[in-house]
């Protein structure tokens, strides 16, 4: 196995990456190898999806499948061998189907079909041993002997960024947002990466194209969420338990939460959000359910403790899942969509009765805890509505700086930086946040500036789109470039969605972003220097130093 895609990867003087029997996330070498085989096979599907498009053969089912199956290989998503083997089998079937249709169209047109190679020609047996035997050909560091580490690092930057895009494409698809042009661009980049490009310039340009593609996908996702559930409105969310039977819904998929709310109506079950589901409370068509009582727990890395203490059923709709056997709650955990853990019940379709039965069979919370609130719901519309007042306060000199402190959470002690930074922000600054990193400080009091709350939770990681819209609106109002605004972006990363968002920000020309707690291990020192020279991207240092630099810029 060789996996280096997340911030928790193993780093040693001898070389970085999880490369022994098991990764830091608990992924076994078999799972890692099967994921490599799946990704390479999907690159072959994309190669034929592209060729087929030359004859206007576009198969929406296959387009969606490739993104969805790719999503299953993100960090902390799917640990179930049987499901991965099934994904590989289906991918090969789809690839063959596209190949036949492409070659048939060539024959009808009297042209010779192009003979593809690499992943596009891969024929695999279906049993696990045969698939694992092929894994070295698919490893993400394949061919390392003939390339330098900078090229490998850029390939991985692109591959992992595109994984993040795939995840958002699948989230958007669930909300009925698909786009054939987006799918075509996605296949183009998948196929390119399957051919192991070796030119630095091409890879750098591809990284920016992935960022642009992700911007478009986040826009689709924003549209899907707001079309279906309305525009988020600022709302106070109780972070403490309420007496009664309970279901906890984690991950990113609002549709799953809606179905659970509908199916639990009148059943005496309280529904809670967890982690990235917290911003769901802001959506009018979700917050109307009185039994959506609050949020329980915090970010993903705390789930083994928090889920163990949750006396009800738990549904994991997307990343980030960690070993449920440690906290002994696997029997009351349910997975959805691309998520999987061996032995944990997976729910296909729209029927959540197994979850409801489980919740009813459990004790639930025995008493009400004293409420404690956080606010969320400052997504695009709410931010735009507040923009004129914000602009007035900037002109009056009462708001002097904007900080966006967002991204993933994690369990490394260094991440305490983000709490300390939030606490140290000057009183005349606003703090925008998004994604699960907010749990490092969203229980603190930040007050307001003449009625404008200083703490603005924009939403999930994909709601970076909303934060970008605010930045663009401010730049327009002040007739300046976004980089001339008194705005500092200080990001925390853990997995591949964050890489996609980072590439989006870089592709929009946003400069001087700080990222931490550590640099991605797949980026060499050379690449970090090159990115710094191109974009000003830098690592976090100390709270004092970074704050001083941001405020003096
Ligand atoms: Fe967090 Fe996990 Fe949104 Fe990520 S729950 S770490 S960037 O998957 O998706 O912020
Ligand atoms: Fe290691 Fe992260 Fe890969 Fe898991 S996802 S194997 S922790 S690099």
Coordinates of C-alpha atoms and ligand atoms in Angstrom, one line a residue:
X1 CA 0.0 0.0 0.0
X2 CA 1.0 3.6 -0.5
X3 CA -1.4 6.3 0.5
X4 CA -0.4 9.9 1.3
X5 CA -3.7 11.7 0.7
X6 CA -4.5 13.2 4.0
X7 CA -3.0 15.3 6.7
X8 CA -2.6 12.4 9.1
X9 CA -0.4 10.4 6.8
X10 CA 2.7 8.8 8.3
X11 CA 5.8 11.0 8.0
X12 CA 9.2 9.6 8.7
X13 CA 12.7 10.7 7.8
X14 CA 12.9 7.7 5.5
X15 CA 9.9 8.8 3.5
X16 CA 6.3 10.0 3.9
X17 CA 3.1 8.1 3.3
X18 CA 1.1 5.2 4.9
X19 CA 2.9 2.2 3.4
X20 CA 2.8 -0.7 5.8
X21 CA -0.1 -3.0 6.8
X22 CA -2.5 -0.2 7.8
X23 CA -2.8 3.6 7.4
X24 CA -3.3 6.0 10.3
X25 CA -7.0 6.1 9.5
X26 CA -7.4 2.4 10.0
X27 CA -7.4 1.6 6.2
X28 CA -5.8 -1.8 5.7
X29 CA -3.4 -2.4 2.9
X30 CA -6.0 -4.5 1.1
X31 CA -8.5 -1.7 1.1
X32 CA -5.9 0.8 0.0
X33 CA -4.8 -1.4 -2.9
X34 CA -8.4 -2.0 -3.9
X35 CA -9.0 1.7 -3.9
X36 CA -5.9 2.2 -6.2
X37 CA -7.3 -0.4 -8.6
X38 CA -10.7 1.2 -8.5
X39 CA -9.2 4.7 -9.2
X40 CA -7.2 3.4 -12.2
X41 CA -10.1 1.6 -13.6
X42 CA -12.2 4.7 -13.3
X43 CA -9.6 6.6 -15.2
X44 CA -10.1 4.0 -18.0
X45 CA -13.8 4.6 -17.9
X46 CA -13.2 8.4 -18.2
X47 CA -10.9 7.8 -21.2
X48 CA -13.7 6.0 -23.1
X49 CA -16.3 8.5 -21.8
X50 CA -14.2 11.2 -23.6
X51 CA -13.8 9.2 -26.8
X52 CA -17.6 8.5 -26.9
X53 CA -18.3 12.2 -26.6
X54 CA -16.6 12.7 -30.0
X55 CA -19.8 11.0 -31.3
X56 CA -22.2 12.7 -28.9
X57 CA -22.5 9.6 -26.9
X58 CA -23.1 10.9 -23.4
X59 CA -24.2 8.5 -20.7
X60 CA -25.4 10.4 -17.6
X61 CA -25.5 7.2 -15.5
X62 CA -21.9 6.5 -16.2
X63 CA -20.9 10.1 -15.6
X64 CA -22.5 10.0 -12.2
X65 CA -21.1 6.6 -11.4
X66 CA -17.5 7.6 -12.0
X67 CA -17.7 10.5 -9.6
X68 CA -19.6 8.5 -7.0
X69 CA -17.2 5.6 -7.0
X70 CA -14.2 7.9 -6.9
X71 CA -15.7 9.6 -3.8
X72 CA -15.6 6.2 -2.1
X73 CA -11.8 6.4 -2.1
X74 CA -11.6 9.7 -0.1
X75 CA -10.2 9.5 3.4
X76 CA -12.5 8.0 6.0
X77 CA -15.3 7.1 3.6
X78 CA -15.4 3.4 2.7
X79 CA -13.6 0.6 4.4
X80 CA -15.7 -2.3 3.0
X81 CA -13.8 -4.6 0.7
X82 CA -16.9 -6.2 -0.8
X83 CA -18.3 -2.8 -1.8
X84 CA -15.0 -1.7 -3.3
X85 CA -14.8 -4.9 -5.4
X86 CA -18.3 -4.3 -6.6
X87 CA -17.4 -0.8 -7.6
X88 CA -14.4 -2.1 -9.6
X89 CA -16.6 -4.7 -11.3
X90 CA -19.2 -2.2 -12.3
X91 CA -16.6 0.3 -13.5
X92 CA -15.1 -2.4 -15.8
X93 CA -18.6 -3.1 -17.2
X94 CA -19.2 0.6 -17.8
X95 CA -15.8 1.0 -19.5
X96 CA -16.5 -1.9 -21.8
X97 CA -19.9 -0.6 -22.6
X98 CA -18.5 2.8 -23.6
X99 CA -15.8 1.1 -25.6
X100 CA -18.3 -0.9 -27.6
X101 CA -20.5 2.1 -28.3
X102 CA -17.5 4.2 -29.3
X103 CA -16.1 1.6 -31.7
X104 CA -19.5 1.0 -33.2
X105 CA -19.9 4.8 -33.8
X106 CA -16.4 4.8 -35.4
X107 CA -17.4 1.9 -37.7
X108 CA -20.7 3.7 -38.7
X109 CA -18.7 6.8 -39.5
X110 CA -16.0 4.9 -41.4
X111 CA -13.1 6.0 -39.2
X112 CA -10.7 3.7 -37.4
X113 CA -11.2 3.7 -33.6
X114 CA -8.3 5.1 -31.7
X115 CA -6.5 2.4 -29.7
X116 CA -6.3 3.6 -26.1
X117 CA -3.8 2.2 -23.7
X118 CA -3.1 2.2 -19.9
X119 CA -6.1 2.1 -17.7
X120 CA -8.5 2.0 -20.7
X121 CA -7.3 -1.4 -21.7
X122 CA -7.1 -3.0 -18.3
X123 CA -8.9 -6.3 -18.0
X124 CA -9.3 -7.6 -14.5
X125 CA -10.5 -10.8 -12.9
X126 CA -13.2 -10.3 -10.3
X127 CA -11.7 -12.1 -7.3
X128 CA -9.9 -10.2 -4.6
X129 CA -6.6 -12.0 -5.0
X130 CA -6.4 -11.2 -8.7
X131 CA -7.3 -7.6 -8.1
X132 CA -4.7 -7.2 -5.4
X133 CA -2.1 -8.8 -7.7
X134 CA -2.8 -5.9 -10.1
X135 CA -2.5 -3.2 -7.5
X136 CA 1.2 -2.3 -8.1
X137 CA 0.2 -1.3 -11.7
X138 CA -2.4 1.1 -10.3
X139 CA -0.5 2.4 -7.2
X140 CA -0.6 6.2 -7.1
X141 CA 3.2 6.3 -7.0
X142 CA 3.5 4.0 -10.0
X143 CA 6.5 4.7 -12.3
X144 CA 8.3 6.6 -9.6
X145 CA 11.7 5.3 -10.8
X146 CA 11.2 7.2 -14.0
X147 CA 10.0 10.6 -12.7
X148 CA 11.1 13.0 -10.0
X149 CA 9.3 13.6 -6.8
X150 CA 8.0 17.0 -7.9
X151 CA 6.2 15.4 -10.8
X152 CA 4.7 12.8 -8.5
X153 CA 3.7 15.5 -6.0
X154 CA 1.9 17.5 -8.7
X155 CA 0.1 14.4 -10.0
X156 CA -1.1 13.7 -6.5
X157 CA -2.1 17.3 -5.9
X158 CA -4.3 16.9 -9.1
X159 CA -5.6 13.4 -8.2
X160 CA -6.5 14.4 -4.6
X161 CA -8.0 17.7 -5.7
X162 CA -10.1 15.9 -8.3
X163 CA -11.3 13.4 -5.6
X164 CA -12.6 16.4 -3.7
X165 CA -14.4 17.6 -6.9
X166 CA -15.9 14.1 -7.3
X167 CA -17.3 14.2 -3.8
X168 CA -19.0 17.5 -4.4
X169 CA -20.3 16.3 -7.8
X170 CA -22.0 13.4 -6.0
X171 CA -23.4 15.7 -3.3
X172 CA -24.8 17.9 -6.1
X173 CA -26.2 14.9 -8.0
X174 CA -28.2 13.8 -5.0
X175 CA -29.7 17.3 -5.1
X176 CA -30.6 16.8 -8.8
X177 CA -27.7 19.0 -10.1
X178 CA -25.7 17.4 -12.9
X179 CA -24.1 19.1 -15.9
X180 CA -22.8 17.3 -19.0
X181 CA -20.0 19.9 -19.5
X182 CA -18.8 19.6 -16.0
X183 CA -18.8 15.8 -16.4
X184 CA -16.8 16.1 -19.7
X185 CA -14.2 18.3 -18.0
X186 CA -14.0 15.9 -15.1
X187 CA -13.5 12.9 -17.4
X188 CA -10.8 14.8 -19.4
X189 CA -8.8 15.4 -16.2
X190 CA -9.4 11.8 -14.9
X191 CA -8.2 10.4 -18.2
X192 CA -5.2 12.7 -18.3
X193 CA -4.1 11.7 -14.9
X194 CA -4.6 8.0 -15.9
X195 CA -1.9 8.6 -18.5
X196 CA 0.7 9.6 -16.0
X197 CA 1.6 13.1 -17.3
X198 CA 5.2 14.1 -16.8
X199 CA 5.3 17.8 -17.7
X200 CA 5.4 20.2 -14.7
X201 CA 3.6 23.0 -16.6
X202 CA 0.8 20.8 -17.7
X203 CA 0.3 19.5 -14.2
X204 CA 0.3 23.0 -12.7
X205 CA -2.2 24.2 -15.3
X206 CA -4.3 21.1 -14.6
X207 CA -4.3 21.8 -10.8
X208 CA -5.8 25.3 -11.6
X209 CA -8.3 23.7 -14.0
X210 CA -9.4 21.4 -11.2
X211 CA -9.9 24.5 -9.0
X212 CA -12.0 26.1 -11.6
X213 CA -14.1 23.0 -12.1
X214 CA -14.7 22.7 -8.4
X215 CA -15.9 26.3 -8.3
X216 CA -18.5 25.4 -10.9
X217 CA -19.5 22.3 -8.9
X218 CA -19.8 24.2 -5.7
X219 CA -22.1 26.6 -7.5
X220 CA -24.2 23.7 -8.6
X221 CA -24.3 22.3 -5.1
X222 CA -25.3 25.7 -3.7
X223 CA -28.1 25.9 -6.3
X224 CA -29.2 22.3 -5.4
X225 CA -29.3 23.0 -1.7
X226 CA -31.0 26.4 -1.9
X227 CA -33.5 25.3 -4.6
X228 CA -34.6 22.4 -2.5
X229 CA -34.4 23.7 1.1
X230 CA -34.4 27.5 0.7
X231 CA -31.7 30.0 1.6
X232 CA -30.1 29.4 5.0
X233 CA -31.1 32.0 7.6
X234 CA -29.1 32.7 10.8
X235 CA -30.3 30.5 13.6
X236 CA -29.3 29.5 17.1
X237 CA -28.7 25.8 17.5
X238 CA -28.8 24.0 20.9
X239 CA -25.6 22.0 21.3
X240 CA -26.9 20.1 24.3
X241 CA -29.1 17.0 24.7
X242 CA -32.9 17.0 25.0
X243 CA -34.8 14.3 26.9
X244 CA -36.1 11.5 24.6
X245 CA -35.3 8.9 22.0
X246 CA -32.8 10.1 19.5
X247 CA -31.2 9.8 16.0
X248 CA -27.9 11.5 15.1
X249 CA -27.2 12.4 11.5
X250 CA -23.6 13.1 10.5
X251 CA -21.9 13.9 7.1
X252 CA -23.0 16.4 4.4
X253 CA -26.1 15.1 2.7
X254 CA -29.1 17.3 3.5
X255 CA -31.5 14.9 1.6
X256 CA -30.8 12.1 4.0
X257 CA -31.5 14.4 6.9
X258 CA -34.8 15.5 5.3
X259 CA -35.9 11.9 4.7
X260 CA -35.1 11.0 8.3
X261 CA -37.1 14.1 9.6
X262 CA -40.1 13.2 7.4
X263 CA -40.0 9.5 8.5
X264 CA -39.7 10.3 12.2
X265 CA -42.5 12.8 12.3
X266 CA -44.9 12.0 15.1
X267 CA -42.8 9.1 16.3
X268 CA -41.4 10.7 19.5
X269 CA -37.8 10.7 18.2
X270 CA -35.6 13.8 18.4
X271 CA -33.2 14.3 15.5
X272 CA -29.7 15.8 16.0
X273 CA -27.1 16.9 13.6
X274 CA -23.4 16.1 14.0
X275 CA -20.2 17.6 12.5
X276 CA -20.7 18.9 8.9
X277 CA -24.5 18.5 9.2
X278 CA -24.8 21.4 11.7
X279 CA -25.5 24.1 9.0
X280 CA -28.6 22.1 8.0
X281 CA -30.4 24.0 10.9
X282 CA -30.3 27.2 8.8
X283 CA -32.3 25.9 5.9
X284 CA -36.0 26.9 6.1
X285 CA -37.4 23.6 4.9
X286 CA -35.3 21.6 7.4
X287 CA -35.6 23.8 10.4
X288 CA -39.4 23.8 10.2
X289 CA -39.3 20.3 11.8
X290 CA -39.7 20.8 15.5
X291 CA -38.1 17.4 16.3
X292 CA -34.8 18.7 14.7
X293 CA -33.8 19.6 18.2
X294 CA -30.1 20.5 18.0
X295 CA -26.6 19.4 17.3
X296 CA -24.8 16.7 19.3
X297 CA -21.1 16.4 19.4
X298 CA -18.5 18.2 17.4
X299 CA -16.1 17.3 14.6
X300 CA -15.3 13.9 13.1
X301 CA -12.2 13.1 15.1
X302 CA -14.2 13.1 18.4
X303 CA -16.9 10.6 17.1
X304 CA -15.5 7.5 18.9
X305 CA -16.2 9.2 22.2
X306 CA -19.2 11.2 21.2
X307 CA -21.1 8.4 19.3
X308 CA -20.3 6.0 22.2
X309 CA -22.2 8.4 24.5
X310 CA -25.1 8.9 22.1
X311 CA -28.0 6.8 23.3
X312 CA -29.7 6.4 19.9
X313 CA -29.2 5.4 16.3
X314 CA -26.5 7.1 14.2
X315 CA -26.5 7.7 10.5
X316 CA -23.3 8.5 8.6
X317 CA -24.3 10.1 5.3
X318 CA -20.7 10.9 4.0
X319 CA -17.2 11.4 5.4
X320 CA -15.7 11.3 7.9
X321 CA -16.1 7.8 9.4
X322 CA -13.7 6.2 11.8
X323 CA -13.7 2.7 13.4
X324 CA -17.0 2.2 15.2
X325 CA -15.9 -0.9 17.0
X326 CA -13.7 1.1 19.3
X327 CA -16.6 2.9 20.9
X328 CA -18.8 -0.3 20.6
X329 CA -21.6 1.5 18.7
X330 CA -21.3 -0.4 15.4
X331 CA -24.7 -2.1 16.0
X332 CA -26.5 1.3 16.1
X333 CA -24.6 2.9 13.3
X334 CA -25.9 3.0 9.7
X335 CA -24.0 4.0 6.6
X336 CA -25.4 5.7 3.4
X337 CA -24.3 6.2 -0.1
X338 CA -20.6 5.8 -0.6
X339 CA -19.8 5.2 3.0
X340 CA -19.0 1.7 4.2
X341 CA -17.6 -0.2 7.2
X342 CA -17.6 -4.0 7.2
X343 CA -20.4 -5.4 9.4
X344 CA -22.2 -2.0 9.7
X345 CA -25.7 -1.9 8.2
X346 CA -25.8 0.0 4.9
X347 CA -29.1 1.6 3.9
X348 CA -29.8 1.7 0.2
X349 CA -32.9 3.5 -1.0
X350 CA -35.1 5.9 0.9
X351 CA -36.4 3.7 3.7
X352 CA -35.0 4.6 7.1
X353 CA -37.3 2.3 9.1
X354 CA -34.3 0.2 10.3
X355 CA -32.8 3.4 11.8
X356 CA -36.1 4.4 13.4
X357 CA -36.6 0.9 14.9
X358 CA -33.1 1.0 16.3
X359 CA -33.7 4.4 17.8
X360 CA -37.0 3.3 19.4
X361 CA -35.3 0.3 20.9
X362 CA -32.7 2.4 22.6
X363 CA -33.0 4.4 25.8
X364 CA -32.5 7.9 24.4
X365 CA -31.5 10.8 26.7
X366 CA -33.0 10.5 30.1
X367 CA -33.0 14.2 30.9
X368 CA -32.6 17.7 29.4
X369 CA -29.2 19.2 29.6
X370 CA -28.9 23.0 30.2
X371 CA -29.0 24.4 26.6
X372 CA -25.9 26.0 25.1
X373 CA -26.2 27.6 21.7
X374 CA -24.1 28.3 18.6
X375 CA -25.2 30.2 15.5
X376 CA -25.1 29.1 11.9
X377 CA -26.8 30.0 8.7
X378 CA -24.8 32.9 7.3
X379 CA -24.6 31.5 3.8
X380 CA -24.8 33.4 0.6
X381 CA -28.1 35.2 0.9
X382 CA -27.8 36.1 4.5
X383 CA -24.3 37.4 3.9
X384 CA -25.5 39.4 0.9
X385 CA -28.3 40.8 3.0
X386 CA -25.8 41.9 5.6
X387 CA -23.3 43.2 3.1
X388 CA -24.6 46.9 2.9
X389 CA -24.5 47.2 6.7
X390 CA -21.1 45.6 6.8
X391 CA -19.9 48.0 4.1
X392 CA -21.2 51.0 6.2
X393 CA -19.4 49.7 9.2
X394 CA -16.1 49.3 7.2
X395 CA -16.5 52.9 5.9
X396 CA -17.2 54.2 9.4
X397 CA -14.0 52.5 10.6
X398 CA -15.8 50.1 13.0
X399 CA -14.9 46.9 11.0
X400 CA -11.2 46.9 10.1
X401 CA -10.5 43.3 9.1
X402 CA -12.2 40.1 7.9
X403 CA -10.8 36.7 8.8
X404 CA -11.9 33.4 7.2
X405 CA -10.8 30.6 9.5
X406 CA -12.2 27.5 7.9
X407 CA -11.5 24.0 6.8
X408 CA -11.2 20.6 8.5
X409 CA -10.8 19.6 12.1
X410 CA -8.5 16.9 13.3
X411 CA -7.0 15.6 16.5
X412 CA -3.5 16.9 16.4
X413 CA -2.5 19.1 19.3
X414 CA -1.2 21.7 16.8
X415 CA -4.7 22.4 15.7
X416 CA -5.2 24.3 19.0
X417 CA -3.6 27.1 16.9
X418 CA -7.1 27.8 15.3
X419 CA -8.8 28.1 18.7
X420 CA -6.1 30.5 19.9
X421 CA -6.2 32.5 16.7
X422 CA -10.0 32.9 16.9
X423 CA -9.7 34.1 20.5
X424 CA -6.9 36.5 19.6
X425 CA -8.7 38.3 16.8
X426 CA -9.1 42.0 17.4
X427 CA -12.6 43.2 18.4
X428 CA -13.0 45.3 15.2
X429 CA -12.7 42.2 13.0
X430 CA -15.3 39.7 11.7
X431 CA -14.7 36.0 11.8
X432 CA -16.2 33.9 8.9
X433 CA -15.9 30.2 9.2
X434 CA -17.0 27.0 7.4
X435 CA -16.5 23.2 7.5
X436 CA -15.9 21.1 10.6
X437 CA -12.8 23.1 11.8
X438 CA -15.4 25.6 13.3
X439 CA -15.9 23.3 16.2
X440 CA -12.5 24.5 17.5
X441 CA -14.2 27.8 18.4
X442 CA -18.0 27.9 17.7
X443 CA -18.9 27.5 21.4
X444 CA -17.2 30.9 22.2
X445 CA -18.9 34.3 22.5
X446 CA -17.7 36.8 19.9
X447 CA -20.3 39.5 20.3
X448 CA -21.3 42.0 17.6
X449 CA -20.2 45.2 15.9
X450 CA -23.2 47.6 16.0
X451 CA -25.6 44.7 15.5
X452 CA -23.4 42.7 13.0
X453 CA -22.4 39.4 14.7
X454 CA -18.7 39.0 14.7
X455 CA -18.9 35.2 14.3
X456 CA -20.4 34.1 11.0
X457 CA -20.8 30.4 10.3
X458 CA -21.1 30.2 6.5
X459 CA -21.8 26.4 6.5
X460 CA -20.2 23.3 5.2
X461 CA -16.8 23.1 3.4
X462 CA -18.6 23.4 0.0
X463 CA -20.2 26.7 1.3
X464 CA -16.8 28.2 0.6
X465 CA -18.8 29.2 -2.5
X466 CA -20.9 31.6 -0.3
X467 CA -17.8 33.1 1.4
X468 CA -16.3 33.7 -2.1
X469 CA -19.5 35.5 -3.1
X470 CA -19.2 37.8 -0.1
X471 CA -15.5 38.6 -0.9
X472 CA -16.4 39.4 -4.5
X473 CA -19.3 41.6 -3.4
X474 CA -17.0 43.5 -1.0
X475 CA -14.4 43.9 -3.7
X476 CA -17.0 45.3 -6.0
X477 CA -18.4 47.7 -3.4
X478 CA -14.9 49.0 -2.6
X479 CA -13.9 49.0 -6.3
X480 CA -10.8 46.9 -5.6
X481 CA -9.3 43.5 -6.3
X482 CA -10.2 40.8 -3.7
X483 CA -6.6 40.7 -2.8
X484 CA -6.7 44.3 -1.8
X485 CA -9.5 43.7 0.8
X486 CA -8.6 43.6 4.4
X487 CA -9.3 39.9 4.3
X488 CA -7.1 37.0 5.5
X489 CA -7.8 33.4 4.8
X490 CA -6.4 30.9 7.3
X491 CA -7.3 27.4 6.4
X492 CA -7.0 24.0 8.1
X493 CA -6.9 20.9 5.9
X494 CA -7.3 17.2 6.6
X495 CA -8.7 15.5 3.5
X496 CA -9.3 15.8 -0.2
X497 CA -12.3 18.1 -0.3
X498 CA -10.1 20.7 1.4
X499 CA -7.5 20.3 -1.4
X500 CA -10.3 20.9 -4.0
X501 CA -11.4 24.1 -2.2
X502 CA -7.8 25.3 -1.8
X503 CA -7.3 24.8 -5.6
X504 CA -10.5 26.8 -6.2
X505 CA -9.3 29.7 -4.2
X506 CA -5.9 29.6 -5.9
X507 CA -7.5 29.4 -9.3
X508 CA -9.5 32.5 -8.5
X509 CA -6.3 34.3 -8.0
X510 CA -6.7 34.6 -4.2
X511 CA -3.3 35.2 -2.7
X512 CA -1.4 34.8 0.6
X513 CA -3.6 32.1 1.9
X514 CA -2.3 30.4 5.1
X515 CA -2.8 26.7 5.5
X516 CA -2.0 24.3 8.3
X517 CA -1.5 22.6 10.6
X518 CA 1.2 21.0 8.3
X519 CA 1.9 21.0 4.6
X520 CA 0.5 18.2 2.5
X521 CA 3.2 15.4 2.7
X522 CA 2.9 14.8 -1.0
X523 CA 4.1 18.3 -1.8
X524 CA 7.9 18.5 -2.0
X525 CA 9.8 21.5 -0.7
X526 CA 10.4 22.6 -4.3
X527 CA 6.6 22.5 -4.9
X528 CA 5.8 24.5 -1.8
X529 CA 8.3 27.1 -2.8
X530 CA 6.9 27.3 -6.3
X531 CA 3.3 27.6 -5.0
X532 CA 4.5 30.3 -2.6
X533 CA 6.1 32.2 -5.4
X534 CA 3.0 31.9 -7.7
X535 CA 0.3 32.5 -5.1
X536 CA 1.8 33.6 -1.8
X537 CA 0.4 30.3 -0.3
X538 CA 2.2 29.7 3.0
X539 CA 2.1 27.6 6.2
X540 CA 0.7 28.9 9.5
X541 CA 3.4 29.9 12.0
X542 CA 2.4 31.2 15.4
X543 CA -0.8 33.0 16.3
X544 CA 1.1 36.2 17.2
X545 CA 3.2 36.2 14.1
X546 CA 0.4 35.4 11.7
X547 CA -2.0 37.9 13.2
X548 CA 0.6 40.6 13.1
X549 CA 1.4 39.8 9.4
X550 CA -2.3 39.7 8.5
X551 CA -3.1 43.0 10.1
X552 CA -0.1 44.8 8.6
X553 CA -0.6 43.5 5.1
Ligands
LIG1 FE1 -14.8 17.9 7.8 FE2 -14.4 15.3 7.1 FE3 -16.3 19.1 5.2 FE4 -14.1 17.1 5.2 S1 -16.2 16.2 8.1 S2 -13.1 16.9 7.1 S3 -13.1 18.9 4.2 O1 -14.8 15.4 5.3 O2 -15.7 17.6 4.4 O3 -15.1 19.6 6.8
LIG2 FE1 -2.8 7.3 5.6 FE2 -4.6 9.3 5.3 FE3 -4.3 7.4 3.4 FE4 -5.5 6.8 5.7 S1 -6.2 8.3 4.1 S2 -3.9 5.6 4.6 S3 -4.2 8.1 7.1 S4 -2.7 8.9 4.1

